[in-house]
Every structure is written in structure tokens, then in C-alpha cells.
Coordinates of C-alpha atoms in Angstrom, one line a residue:
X1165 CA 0.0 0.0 0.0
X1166 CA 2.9 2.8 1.1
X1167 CA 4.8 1.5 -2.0
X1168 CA 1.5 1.8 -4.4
X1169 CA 0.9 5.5 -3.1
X1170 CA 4.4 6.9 -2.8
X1171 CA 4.5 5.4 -7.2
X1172 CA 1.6 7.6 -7.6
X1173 CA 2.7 10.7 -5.9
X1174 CA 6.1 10.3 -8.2
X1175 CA 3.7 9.8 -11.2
X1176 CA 1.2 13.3 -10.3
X1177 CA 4.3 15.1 -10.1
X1178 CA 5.4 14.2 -13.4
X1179 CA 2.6 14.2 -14.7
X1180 CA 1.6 17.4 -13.3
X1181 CA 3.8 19.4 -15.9
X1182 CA 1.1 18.3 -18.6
X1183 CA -1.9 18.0 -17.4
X1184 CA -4.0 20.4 -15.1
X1185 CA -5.7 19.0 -11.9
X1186 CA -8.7 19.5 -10.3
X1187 CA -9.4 19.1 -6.9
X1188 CA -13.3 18.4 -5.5
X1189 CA -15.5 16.3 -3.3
X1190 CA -18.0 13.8 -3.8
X1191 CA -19.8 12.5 -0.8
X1192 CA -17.1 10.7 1.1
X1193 CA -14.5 10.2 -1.1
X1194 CA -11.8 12.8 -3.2
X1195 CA -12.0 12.3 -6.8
X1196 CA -9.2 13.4 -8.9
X1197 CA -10.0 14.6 -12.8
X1198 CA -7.4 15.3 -15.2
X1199 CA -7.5 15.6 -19.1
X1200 CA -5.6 12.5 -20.6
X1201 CA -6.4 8.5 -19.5
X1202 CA -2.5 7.8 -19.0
X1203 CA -2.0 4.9 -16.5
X1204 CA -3.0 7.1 -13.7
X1205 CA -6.4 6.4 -14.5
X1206 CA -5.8 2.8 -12.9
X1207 CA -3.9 4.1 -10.9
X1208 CA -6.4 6.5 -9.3
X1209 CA -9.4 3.7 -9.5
X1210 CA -7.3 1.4 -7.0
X1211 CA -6.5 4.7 -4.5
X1212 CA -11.0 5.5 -4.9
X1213 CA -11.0 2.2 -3.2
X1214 CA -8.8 3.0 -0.7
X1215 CA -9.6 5.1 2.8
X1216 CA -9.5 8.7 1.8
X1217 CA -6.2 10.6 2.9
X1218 CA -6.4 14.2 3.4
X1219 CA -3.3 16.6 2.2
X1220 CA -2.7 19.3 4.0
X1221 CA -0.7 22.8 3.2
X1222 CA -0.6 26.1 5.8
X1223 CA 1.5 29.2 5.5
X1224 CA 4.6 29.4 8.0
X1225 CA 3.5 29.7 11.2
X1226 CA 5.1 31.9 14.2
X1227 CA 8.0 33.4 12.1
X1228 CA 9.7 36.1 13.6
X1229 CA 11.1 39.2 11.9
X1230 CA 13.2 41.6 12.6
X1231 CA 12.3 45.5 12.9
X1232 CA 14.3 47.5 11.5
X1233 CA 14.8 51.6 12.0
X1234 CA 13.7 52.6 8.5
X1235 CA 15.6 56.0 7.1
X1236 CA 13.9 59.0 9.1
X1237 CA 15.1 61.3 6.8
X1238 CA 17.3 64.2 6.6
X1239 CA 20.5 62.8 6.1
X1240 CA 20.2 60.8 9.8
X1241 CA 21.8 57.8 10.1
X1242 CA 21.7 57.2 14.2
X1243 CA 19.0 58.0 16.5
X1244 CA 19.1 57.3 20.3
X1245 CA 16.3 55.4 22.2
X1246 CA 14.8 58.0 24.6
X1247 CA 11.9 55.8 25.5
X1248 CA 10.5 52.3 24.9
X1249 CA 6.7 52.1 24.7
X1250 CA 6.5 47.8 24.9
X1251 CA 8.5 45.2 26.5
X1252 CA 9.6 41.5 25.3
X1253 CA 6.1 39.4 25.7
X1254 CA 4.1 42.5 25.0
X1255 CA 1.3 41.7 22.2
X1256 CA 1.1 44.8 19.2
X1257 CA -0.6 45.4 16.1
X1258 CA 0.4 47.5 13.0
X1259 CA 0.5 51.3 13.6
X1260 CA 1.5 50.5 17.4
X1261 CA 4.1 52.4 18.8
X1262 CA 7.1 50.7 19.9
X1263 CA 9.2 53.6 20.8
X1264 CA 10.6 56.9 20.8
X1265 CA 14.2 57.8 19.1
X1266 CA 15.8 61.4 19.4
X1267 CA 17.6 62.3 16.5
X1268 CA 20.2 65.6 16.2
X1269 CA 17.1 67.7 14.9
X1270 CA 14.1 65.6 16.2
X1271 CA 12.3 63.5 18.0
X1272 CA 10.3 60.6 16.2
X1273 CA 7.9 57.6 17.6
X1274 CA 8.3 54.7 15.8
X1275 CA 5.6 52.4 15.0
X1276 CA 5.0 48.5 14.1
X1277 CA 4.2 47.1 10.9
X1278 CA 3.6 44.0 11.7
X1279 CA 0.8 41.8 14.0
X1280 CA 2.7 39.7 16.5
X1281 CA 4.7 39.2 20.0
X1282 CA 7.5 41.2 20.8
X1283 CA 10.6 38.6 21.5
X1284 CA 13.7 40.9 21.6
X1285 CA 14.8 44.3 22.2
X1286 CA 18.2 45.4 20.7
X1287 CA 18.9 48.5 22.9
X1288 CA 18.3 50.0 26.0
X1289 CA 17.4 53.4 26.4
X1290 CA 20.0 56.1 26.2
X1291 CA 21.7 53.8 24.1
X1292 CA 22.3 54.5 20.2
X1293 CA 20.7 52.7 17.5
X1294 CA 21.8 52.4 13.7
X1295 CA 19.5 53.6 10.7
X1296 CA 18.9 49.9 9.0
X1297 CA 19.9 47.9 12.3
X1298 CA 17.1 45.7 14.1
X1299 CA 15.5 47.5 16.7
X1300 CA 13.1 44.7 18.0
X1301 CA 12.5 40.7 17.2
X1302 CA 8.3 40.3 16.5
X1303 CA 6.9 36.9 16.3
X1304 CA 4.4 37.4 13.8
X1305 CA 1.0 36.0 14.1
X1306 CA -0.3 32.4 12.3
X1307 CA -2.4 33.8 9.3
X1308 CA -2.7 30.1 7.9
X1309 CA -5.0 27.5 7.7
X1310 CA -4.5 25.0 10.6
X1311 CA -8.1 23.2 9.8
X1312 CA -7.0 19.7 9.5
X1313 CA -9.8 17.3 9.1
X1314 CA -10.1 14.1 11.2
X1315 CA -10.1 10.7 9.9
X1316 CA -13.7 8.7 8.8
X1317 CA -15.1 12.3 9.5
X1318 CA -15.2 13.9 5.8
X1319 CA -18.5 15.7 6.7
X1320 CA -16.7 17.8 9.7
X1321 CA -14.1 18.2 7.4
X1322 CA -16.2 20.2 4.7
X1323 CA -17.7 22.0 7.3
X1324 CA -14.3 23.4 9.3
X1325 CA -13.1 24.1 5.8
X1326 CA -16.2 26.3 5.3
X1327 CA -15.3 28.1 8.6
X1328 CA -12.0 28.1 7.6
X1329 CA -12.8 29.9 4.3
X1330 CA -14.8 32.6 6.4
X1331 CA -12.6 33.1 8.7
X1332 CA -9.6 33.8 5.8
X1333 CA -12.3 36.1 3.9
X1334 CA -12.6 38.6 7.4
X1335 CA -8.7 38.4 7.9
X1336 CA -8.1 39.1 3.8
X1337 CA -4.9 41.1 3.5
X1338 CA -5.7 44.5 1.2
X1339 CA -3.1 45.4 -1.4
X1340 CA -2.0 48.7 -0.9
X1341 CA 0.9 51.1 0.1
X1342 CA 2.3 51.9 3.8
X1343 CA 0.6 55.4 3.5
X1344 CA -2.3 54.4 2.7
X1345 CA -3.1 51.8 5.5
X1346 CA -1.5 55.1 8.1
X1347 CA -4.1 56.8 6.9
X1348 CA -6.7 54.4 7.2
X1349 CA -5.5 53.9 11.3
X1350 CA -5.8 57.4 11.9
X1351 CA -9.4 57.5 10.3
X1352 CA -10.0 53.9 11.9
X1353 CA -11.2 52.6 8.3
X1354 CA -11.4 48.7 7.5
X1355 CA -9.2 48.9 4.1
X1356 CA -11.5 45.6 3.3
X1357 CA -15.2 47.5 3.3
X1358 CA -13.4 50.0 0.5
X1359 CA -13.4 49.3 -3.4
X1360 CA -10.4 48.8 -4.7
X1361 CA -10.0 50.1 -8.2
X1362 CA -6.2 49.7 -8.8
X1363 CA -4.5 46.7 -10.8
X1364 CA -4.4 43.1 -9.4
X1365 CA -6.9 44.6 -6.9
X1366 CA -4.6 47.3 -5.7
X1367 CA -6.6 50.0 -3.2
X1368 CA -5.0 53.0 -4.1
X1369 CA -5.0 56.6 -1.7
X1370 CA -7.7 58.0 -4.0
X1371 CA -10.0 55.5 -3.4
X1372 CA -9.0 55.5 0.4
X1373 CA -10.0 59.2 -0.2
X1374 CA -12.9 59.3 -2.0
X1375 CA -14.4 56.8 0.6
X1376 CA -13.6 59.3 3.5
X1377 CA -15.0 62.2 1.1
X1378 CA -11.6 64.3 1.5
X1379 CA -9.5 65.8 -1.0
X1380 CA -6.0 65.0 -1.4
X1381 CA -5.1 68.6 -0.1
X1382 CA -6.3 67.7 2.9
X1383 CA -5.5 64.3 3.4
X1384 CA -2.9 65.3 6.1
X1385 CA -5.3 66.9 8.3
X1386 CA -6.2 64.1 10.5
X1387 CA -7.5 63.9 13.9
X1388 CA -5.2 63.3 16.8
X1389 CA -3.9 59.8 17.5
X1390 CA -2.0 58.3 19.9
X1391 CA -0.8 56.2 17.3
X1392 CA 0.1 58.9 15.1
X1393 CA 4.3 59.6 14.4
X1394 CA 4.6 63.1 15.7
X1395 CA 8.1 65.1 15.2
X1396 CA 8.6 67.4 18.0
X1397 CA 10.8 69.9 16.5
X1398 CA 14.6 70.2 18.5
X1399 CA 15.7 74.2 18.5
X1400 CA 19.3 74.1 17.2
X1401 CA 21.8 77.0 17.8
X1402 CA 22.9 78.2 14.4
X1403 CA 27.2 77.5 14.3
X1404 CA 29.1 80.7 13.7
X1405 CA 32.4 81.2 13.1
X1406 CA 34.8 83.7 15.2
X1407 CA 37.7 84.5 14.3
X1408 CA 40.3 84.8 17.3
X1409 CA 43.4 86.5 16.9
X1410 CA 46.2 84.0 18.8
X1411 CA 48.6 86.2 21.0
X1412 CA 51.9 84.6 21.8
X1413 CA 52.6 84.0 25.7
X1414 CA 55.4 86.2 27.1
X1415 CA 57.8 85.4 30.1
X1416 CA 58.7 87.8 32.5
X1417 CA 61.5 86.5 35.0
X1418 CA 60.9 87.0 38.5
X1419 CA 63.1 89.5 39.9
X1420 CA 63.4 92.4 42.3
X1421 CA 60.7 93.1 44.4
X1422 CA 58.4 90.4 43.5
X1423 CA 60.9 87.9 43.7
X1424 CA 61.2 89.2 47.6
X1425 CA 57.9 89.0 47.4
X1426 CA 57.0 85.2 46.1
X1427 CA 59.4 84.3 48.8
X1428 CA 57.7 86.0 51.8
X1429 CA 54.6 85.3 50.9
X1430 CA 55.7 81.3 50.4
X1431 CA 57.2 81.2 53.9
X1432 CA 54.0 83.3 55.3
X1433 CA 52.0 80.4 54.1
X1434 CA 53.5 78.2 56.6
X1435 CA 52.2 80.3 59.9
X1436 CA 49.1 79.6 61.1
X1437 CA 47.1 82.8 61.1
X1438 CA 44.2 84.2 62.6
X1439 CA 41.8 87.3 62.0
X1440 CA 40.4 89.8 64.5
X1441 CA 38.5 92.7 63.2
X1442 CA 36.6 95.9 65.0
X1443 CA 35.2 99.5 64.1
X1444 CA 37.0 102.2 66.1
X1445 CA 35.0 105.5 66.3
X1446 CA 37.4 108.4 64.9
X1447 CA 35.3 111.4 65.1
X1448 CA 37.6 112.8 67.7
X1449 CA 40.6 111.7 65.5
X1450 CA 39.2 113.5 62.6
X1451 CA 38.4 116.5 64.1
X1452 CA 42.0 117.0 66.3
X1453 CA 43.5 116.0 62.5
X1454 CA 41.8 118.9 61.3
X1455 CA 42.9 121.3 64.2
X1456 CA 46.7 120.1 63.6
X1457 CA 47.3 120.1 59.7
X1458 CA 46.9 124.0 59.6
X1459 CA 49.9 123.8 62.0
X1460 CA 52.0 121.2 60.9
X1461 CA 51.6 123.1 56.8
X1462 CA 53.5 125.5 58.6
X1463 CA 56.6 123.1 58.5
X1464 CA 56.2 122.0 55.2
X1465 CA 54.8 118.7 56.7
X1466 CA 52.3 116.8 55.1
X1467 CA 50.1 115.1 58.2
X1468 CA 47.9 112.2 57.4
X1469 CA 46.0 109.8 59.7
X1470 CA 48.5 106.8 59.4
X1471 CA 51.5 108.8 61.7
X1472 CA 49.0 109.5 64.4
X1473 CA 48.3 105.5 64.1
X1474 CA 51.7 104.3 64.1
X1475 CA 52.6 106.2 67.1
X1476 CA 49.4 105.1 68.9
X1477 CA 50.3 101.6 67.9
X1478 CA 53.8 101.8 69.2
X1479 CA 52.3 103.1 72.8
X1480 CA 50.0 100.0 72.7
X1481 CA 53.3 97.3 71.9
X1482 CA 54.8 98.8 75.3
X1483 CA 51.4 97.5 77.0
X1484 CA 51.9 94.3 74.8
X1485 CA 55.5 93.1 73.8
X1486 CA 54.5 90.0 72.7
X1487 CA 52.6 91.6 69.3
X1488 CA 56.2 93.0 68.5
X1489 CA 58.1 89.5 68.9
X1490 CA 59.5 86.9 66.7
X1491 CA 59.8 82.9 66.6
X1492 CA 63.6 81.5 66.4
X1493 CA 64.1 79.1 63.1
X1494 CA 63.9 75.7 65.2
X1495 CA 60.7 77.4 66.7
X1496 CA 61.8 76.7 70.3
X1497 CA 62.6 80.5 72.0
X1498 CA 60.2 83.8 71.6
X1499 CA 62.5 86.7 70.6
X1500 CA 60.7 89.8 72.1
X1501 CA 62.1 92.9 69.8
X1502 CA 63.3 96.2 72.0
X1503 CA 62.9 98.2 69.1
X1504 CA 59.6 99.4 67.1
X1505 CA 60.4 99.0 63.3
X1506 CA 57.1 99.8 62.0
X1507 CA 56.5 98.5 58.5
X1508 CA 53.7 100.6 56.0
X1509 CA 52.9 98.6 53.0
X1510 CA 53.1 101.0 50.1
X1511 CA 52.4 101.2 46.3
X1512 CA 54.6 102.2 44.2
X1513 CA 55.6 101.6 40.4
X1514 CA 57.7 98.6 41.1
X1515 CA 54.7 97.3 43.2
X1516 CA 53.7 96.8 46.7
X1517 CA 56.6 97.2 48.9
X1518 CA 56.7 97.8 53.1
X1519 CA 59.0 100.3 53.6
X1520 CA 60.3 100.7 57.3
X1521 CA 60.2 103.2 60.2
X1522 CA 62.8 102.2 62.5
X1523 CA 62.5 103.2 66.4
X1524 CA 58.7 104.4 66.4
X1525 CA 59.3 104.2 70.6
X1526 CA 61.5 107.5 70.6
X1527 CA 59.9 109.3 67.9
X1528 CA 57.2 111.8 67.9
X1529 CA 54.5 112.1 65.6
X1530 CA 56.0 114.9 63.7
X1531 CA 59.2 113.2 63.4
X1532 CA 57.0 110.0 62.1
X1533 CA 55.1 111.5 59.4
X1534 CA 58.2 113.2 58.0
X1535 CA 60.0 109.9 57.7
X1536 CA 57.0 108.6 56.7
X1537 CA 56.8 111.4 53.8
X1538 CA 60.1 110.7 52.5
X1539 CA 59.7 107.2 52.5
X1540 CA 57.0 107.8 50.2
X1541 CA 59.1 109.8 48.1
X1542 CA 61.6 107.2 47.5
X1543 CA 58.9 105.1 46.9
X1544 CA 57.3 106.8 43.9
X1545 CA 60.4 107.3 43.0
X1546 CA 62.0 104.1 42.8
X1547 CA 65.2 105.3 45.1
X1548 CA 63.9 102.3 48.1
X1549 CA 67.1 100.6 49.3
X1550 CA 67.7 97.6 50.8
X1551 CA 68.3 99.3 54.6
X1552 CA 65.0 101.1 53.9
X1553 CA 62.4 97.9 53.2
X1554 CA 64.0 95.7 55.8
X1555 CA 64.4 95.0 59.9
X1556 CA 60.8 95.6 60.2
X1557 CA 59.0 93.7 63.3
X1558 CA 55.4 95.0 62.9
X1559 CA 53.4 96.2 59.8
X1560 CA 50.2 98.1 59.0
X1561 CA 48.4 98.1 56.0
X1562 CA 46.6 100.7 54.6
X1563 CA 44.0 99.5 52.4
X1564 CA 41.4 102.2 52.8
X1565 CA 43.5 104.3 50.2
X1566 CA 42.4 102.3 47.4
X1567 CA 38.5 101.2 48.8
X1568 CA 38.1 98.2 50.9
X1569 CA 36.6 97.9 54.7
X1570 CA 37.6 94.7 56.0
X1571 CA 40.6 91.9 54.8
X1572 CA 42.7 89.5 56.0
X1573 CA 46.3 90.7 56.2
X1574 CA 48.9 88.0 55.5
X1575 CA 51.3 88.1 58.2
X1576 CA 55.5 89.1 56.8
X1577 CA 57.8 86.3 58.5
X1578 CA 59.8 86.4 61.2
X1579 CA 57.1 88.7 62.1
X1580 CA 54.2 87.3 64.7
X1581 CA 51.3 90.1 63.9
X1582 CA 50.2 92.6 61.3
X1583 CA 46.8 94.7 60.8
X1584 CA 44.9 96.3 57.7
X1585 CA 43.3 99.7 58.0
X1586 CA 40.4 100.1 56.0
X1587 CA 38.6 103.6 54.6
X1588 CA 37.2 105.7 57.1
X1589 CA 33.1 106.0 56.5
X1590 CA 30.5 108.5 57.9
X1591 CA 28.1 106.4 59.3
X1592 CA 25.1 106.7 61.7
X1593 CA 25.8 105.8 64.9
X1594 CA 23.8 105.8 68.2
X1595 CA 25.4 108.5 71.3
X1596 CA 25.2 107.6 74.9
X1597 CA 21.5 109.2 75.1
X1598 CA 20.1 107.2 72.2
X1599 CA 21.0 109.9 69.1
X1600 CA 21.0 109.0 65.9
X1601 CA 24.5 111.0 65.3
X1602 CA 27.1 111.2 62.7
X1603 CA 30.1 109.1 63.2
X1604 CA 33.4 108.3 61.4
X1605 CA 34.2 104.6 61.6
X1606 CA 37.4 103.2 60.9
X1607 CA 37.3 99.3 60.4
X1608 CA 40.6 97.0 61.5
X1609 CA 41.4 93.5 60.9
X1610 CA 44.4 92.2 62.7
X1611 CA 46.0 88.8 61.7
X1612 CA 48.1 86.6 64.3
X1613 CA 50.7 83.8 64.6
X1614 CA 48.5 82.1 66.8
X1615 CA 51.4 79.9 67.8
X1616 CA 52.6 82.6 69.5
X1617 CA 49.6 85.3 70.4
X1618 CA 46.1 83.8 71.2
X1619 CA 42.9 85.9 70.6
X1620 CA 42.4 87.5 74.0
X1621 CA 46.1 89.0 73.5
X1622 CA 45.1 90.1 70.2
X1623 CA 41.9 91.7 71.0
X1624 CA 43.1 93.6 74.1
X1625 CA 45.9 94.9 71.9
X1626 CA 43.2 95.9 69.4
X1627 CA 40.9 97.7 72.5
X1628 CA 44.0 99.4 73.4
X1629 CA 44.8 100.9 70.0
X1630 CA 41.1 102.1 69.8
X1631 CA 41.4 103.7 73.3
X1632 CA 44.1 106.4 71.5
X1633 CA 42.4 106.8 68.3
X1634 CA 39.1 107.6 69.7
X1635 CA 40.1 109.8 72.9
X1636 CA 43.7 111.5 70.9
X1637 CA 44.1 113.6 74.2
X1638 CA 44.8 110.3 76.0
X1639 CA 47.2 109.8 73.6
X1640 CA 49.1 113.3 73.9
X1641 CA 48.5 112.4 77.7
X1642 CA 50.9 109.2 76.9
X1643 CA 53.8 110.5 74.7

């Protein structure tokens, strides 16, 4: 019997290049027709005798593709995920959206063209994807016919293969373009209820349109979707061009005073400072200034604030040696300095440089502001020498020349202490009744080795110095 049946096959097959079969039923049994009476007529009376055998043909079933990123346009060739709108397992349909992909100009959703189960996702999100390279694995649905009928049951047989047909005739693919069957998603049209009036069958857009009773000029406008592809324009900054003019690097070799400098200061980094700062009222001050420069014009003597300060400040080291000491290089003795050698920073062309007034203890203020004037003489002058800028063991700044209230004064080695003067303001200040009056306030920040002065020293030195400079009959009282 398998050999009689496996000859016959061979023999349709052969046959079959000649002669055109028809296929149809008869009550129980197939009967096969063809146009010639070869010996496959016997052939086929002996198999009519036999128990019917069904053959059976379907389409591929579960096949999975792979979605590709189609060209977006515009030159693009990579895009990176921004967001993924289904996960492997997840069940989609055509026009679904799968995901979102930012371009350099745009951002784009992506959706399916195909019915099935998402297997695989290529990329994660932040990640780049290729124009042409998969994008996700879909396991496309199983459009054939998986009717099989049973044996010594032909009857149920013609029946499921009635359903079957049905069944095929409501899931009938239409022949058309991509843009046609977006359109008919957005509209929610059945492509199969429209008549088709292109070749083989073909439903072309101006049936699609004629159905929806549009024109073709406005085909486009189309009610919002979620399942529409919207582009969600990117602003991009237009690239312009400057043109920078390159300037060639110039060395300067460190010399002179900032060379004295760099060193200092690189030393003074190794003390460990600290800052106190206070307002001193100088009403008085100002106002005995302004009885004595009259006077002192008289002598051809210029009389600012800063001799009266020095001299006030040398009164206070007597009351505190320690302010005018020094550390020994192994750090292991305190030497406390019998002479005054008050430094004043000054600015001059070469530079900030701290000229010295030597023996502030036995000089008066006269005395001090006409060494003070000639230092500053030399100074814009350029004639500083070495005996002039050095043996200093305490310095005041004066920063209130050039604008400034408060700083912190970096502290010139060996020395232990050093304070900044800022600009004297007019300011609004409460008397001992409770008067709003008008005050000048002078503003002091004094830096420390703390290794050698502690804050309380510090801050009576400071009270001190303020005792002179807001009573300056006190301090004619201590000369």
C-alpha cells in the first residue's frame, strides 16, 4: 500500500507538468480529474477504493522578523532610544508604537508594521541605534489554515473548511501602500469594506480618499492619534564662526621686588594665622587732624592719619611686647624685639613694597610722618634701598587708600602680627543718650601667629589701639 501511493505521488508530479488538476469532493471520497487517460487512471481507480487521505498545506507559522529603523530622513543615520513604549512578551498590532528615538534635529515615535509578540529588544534606552539595524525581534501572528480534518469524519471536514474559508475572507490582506493603511489607522477605516480600483486589486489613496469624502489637499489633516508619528521639532543653535586673533605667551623673569615677594609670601603660608577685626570711632581723630594740619603746613609737613596710628600703635606694643616678637628658626625661643620698626605697606611703580620706620618708641609724631613722607618719596620714585624695606617687626596696611573695609592681612615672617586699616566712612551711629549722630568709623582687621599670640592677647591689643584713636588727648597724655 505505502509502496503503491508513494509510485503515484512520483507519477502526479510528473505528470503534473502536462496535465492540469482539479481538486473536488463527492460525498465521502476525493475524486481526482485530469485531461488524458494515462496509467494514472488505474492508478487513481485502485487509490478510490482505498480510505480517503487528506493533504494538508498552511502558510509558516510563528515566524519572527526583525524590525528594523527605517531611514527618518534628513541625512540621519543614528538616532538614540529616549523611550520604549513595549517590553519583550508584550502583544502589538500594525501602527502601534514601539518607541521613541531622538535624532540631532528631532524627536520621532516609531511604530510597528507588523501583528505579533515582541521577542527581543536590541537597545536599551540612552543607548544608540543604527538607521537599517534591528530594533526589536516580532513573532508574527499564524495567518494560515490550521483546519486539518479528522479521519472517517469527511463531513466535519467540509464544514471546518467552510469556517475556515470565512474566517480567511474577514482576515483578507488588502493590497495597498504603507501610506495608505497610516491613513486608514488614523481614520480607523477597515481597508477591506473599501473598493479597490487599482491593478491586481490594488486599493489605491484616491479610493482611500474618495471613501472618506476628502480631497487629497487635505488628506494630512487628521484627527489626533496616539498612534500617530509626531516630530517634536529640537531648537538648534545656528554655528558661527569667530575668528580669534592667537597672542603669543610672554615670560617675565621674577626679579626684584616680587621675587622678595613670592618668597615672603611662600614662607608666610607656613604660619598659622588668625583674624580679628573691630570698628574704632574716629570722630575725635578726625576732628583733632583737622585742628593740627593747619599747624604742621607751617613746616612743610604733610600730616595724614597713618602717623597719628603708628605712634598710637607703638604706645600700645609697650602695654603688649608680645605683638612686636619673633619665633627662632627651630621654633623653640620667643625673641621679644626692644625696638619698634614699624612696616607701612606702600604702592609704588615697582609694586607693593613695606617700607620701614625704624625706632617708632622714641619718635614723635612729627618726626614719624616726616619719615614717613620721605619714604613715600623714594617710593614713587623708585630710590627704596635695601636698609629702607628691611628689619621691620610689625606692619600696617593701609588698604582704605584704594576702597576696601575689612581683609585679611597675611602676616610678613619672622614677624608674629600685622593689621589692615580700612577707609574711614560716615556712618550713623547711636550716642550715649540714644542719638542717631554722625560718626566716622574706621574698620581693623588684625592677623596673628597664633602659635605665639592667642585671641584674647590680640583683642586687648586691638581695645588698646582704639582707646588712643578715639580719645587723641589720651594719647598726647601718653607721649
Amino acid at each position: 500500500m505505502a509502496f503503491a501511493t508513494r509510485k503515484w505521488l512520483v507519477n502526479l508530479r510528473n505528470l503534473n507538468k502536462y496535465n492540469k488538476f482539479s481538486v473536488s469532493r463527492s460525498g465521502s471520497l476525493l475524486s481526482w480529474k485530469h485531461n488524458s487517460n494515462t496509467k494514472i487512471g488505474i492508478i487513481e481507480k485502485r487509490l478510490l477504493l482505498l480510505k480517503p487521505r487528506w493533504i494538508h498545506t498552511t502558510n509558516i507559522v510563528n515566524k519572527t522578523v526583525a524590525f528594523k529603523l527605517s531611514d527618518i530622513g534628513e541625512g540621519i543615520r543614528e538616532v538614540v532610544i529616549k523611550e520604549w513604549f513595549v517590553k519583550e512578551g508584550d502583544k502589538v498590532q500594525q501602527f502601534d508604537n514601539i518607541c521613541e528615538v531622538q535624532s540631532d534635529k528631532a524627536a520621532v515615535t516609531i511604530t510597528s508594521r507588523y501583528d505579533g509578540v515582541v521577542t527581543k529588544l536590541y537597545h536599551a534606552v540612552d543607548e544608540t541605534a543604527l538607521v537599517g539595524q534591528p530594533l526589536v525581534d516580532i513573532e508574527l501572528e499564524n495567518s494560515g489554515d490550521e483546519n486539518v480534518a479528522p479521519e472517517n469524519k469527511p463531513d466535519d471536514a467540509i464544514k471546518d473548511s467552510t469556517k475556515a474559508e470565512n474566517v480567511n475572507m474577514q482576515k483578507v490582506k488588502v493590497l495597498t501602500t504603507p501610506a495608505v493603511r497610516r491613513i486608514a489607522a488614523q481614520f480607523k477605516v477597515d481597508l477591506s469594506t473599501v473598493n479597490a480600483t487599482g491593478k491586481n486589486g490594488r486599493l489605491l489613496k484616491e479610493d482611500l480618499l474618495s471613501h472618506l469624502n476628502i480631497t487629497a489637499d487635505n488628506s494630512n489633516d487628521v484627527p489626533k492619534s496616539d498612534l500617530s508619528v509626531q516630530a517634536i521639532p529640537i531648537p538648534v543653535n545656528e554655528a558661527s564662526a569667530k575668528t580669534e586673533i592667537l597672542l603669543q605667551d610672554k615670560i617675565v623673569p621674577v626679579t626684584g621686588f616680587t621675587k622678595a615677594m613670592v618668597k615672603s609670601m611662600t614662607e608666610a603660608m607656613k604660619i598659622p594665622h588668625f583674624v580679628f577685626s573691630d570698628e574704632y570711632d574716629v570722630t575725635k581723630l578726625v576732628k583733632a587732624r583737622e585742628s593740627l594740619k593747619e599747624l604742621v603746613q607751617k613746616l612743610n609737613i604733610k600730616l595724614t592719619y597713618m602717623p597719628v596710628i603708628i605712634k598710637a600703635a607703638s604706645l600700645s606694643l609697650l602695654q603688649y611686647p608680645i605683638i612686636n616678637s619673633s619665633l627662632d628658626n627651630a621654633c623653640d625661643n620667643i625673641i621679644y624685639k626692644a625696638s619698634h620698626n614699624i612696616g607701612v605697606a606702600m604702592d609704588t611703580p615697582n609694586g607693593l613694597v613695606v617700607p620701614v620706620i625704624k625706632n617708632v618708641q622714641t619718635k614723635s609724631i612729627i618726626e614719624i610722618a616726616k619719615e614717613l613722607n620721605s619714604l613715600q618719596e623714594k617710593g614713587s620714585k623708585n630710590q627704596l634701598g635695601l636698609n629702607d624695606l628691611t628689619g621691620g617687626t610689625f606692619t600696617i596696611s593701609n588698604i582704605g587708600i584704594v576702597g576696601g573695609t575689612y581683609t585679611k592681612p597675611v602676616i610678613l615672617p619672622p614677624q608674629v602680627s600685622i593689621g589692615a586699616l580700612g577707609k574711614i566712612q560716615v556712618l550713623p551711629r547711636f550716642d550715649s543718650e540714644g542719638n542717631v549722630i554722625k560718626a566716622h568709623i574706621l574698620s581693623v582687621s588684625w592677623s596673628a601667629d597664633h602659635r605665639v599670640i592667642d585671641g584674647v592677647t590680640m583683642a586687648r591689643f586691638s581695645n588698646q589701639l582704639k582707646e588712643y584713636l578715639e580719645e587723641p588727648y589720651k594719647l598726647l597724655l601718653d607721649l
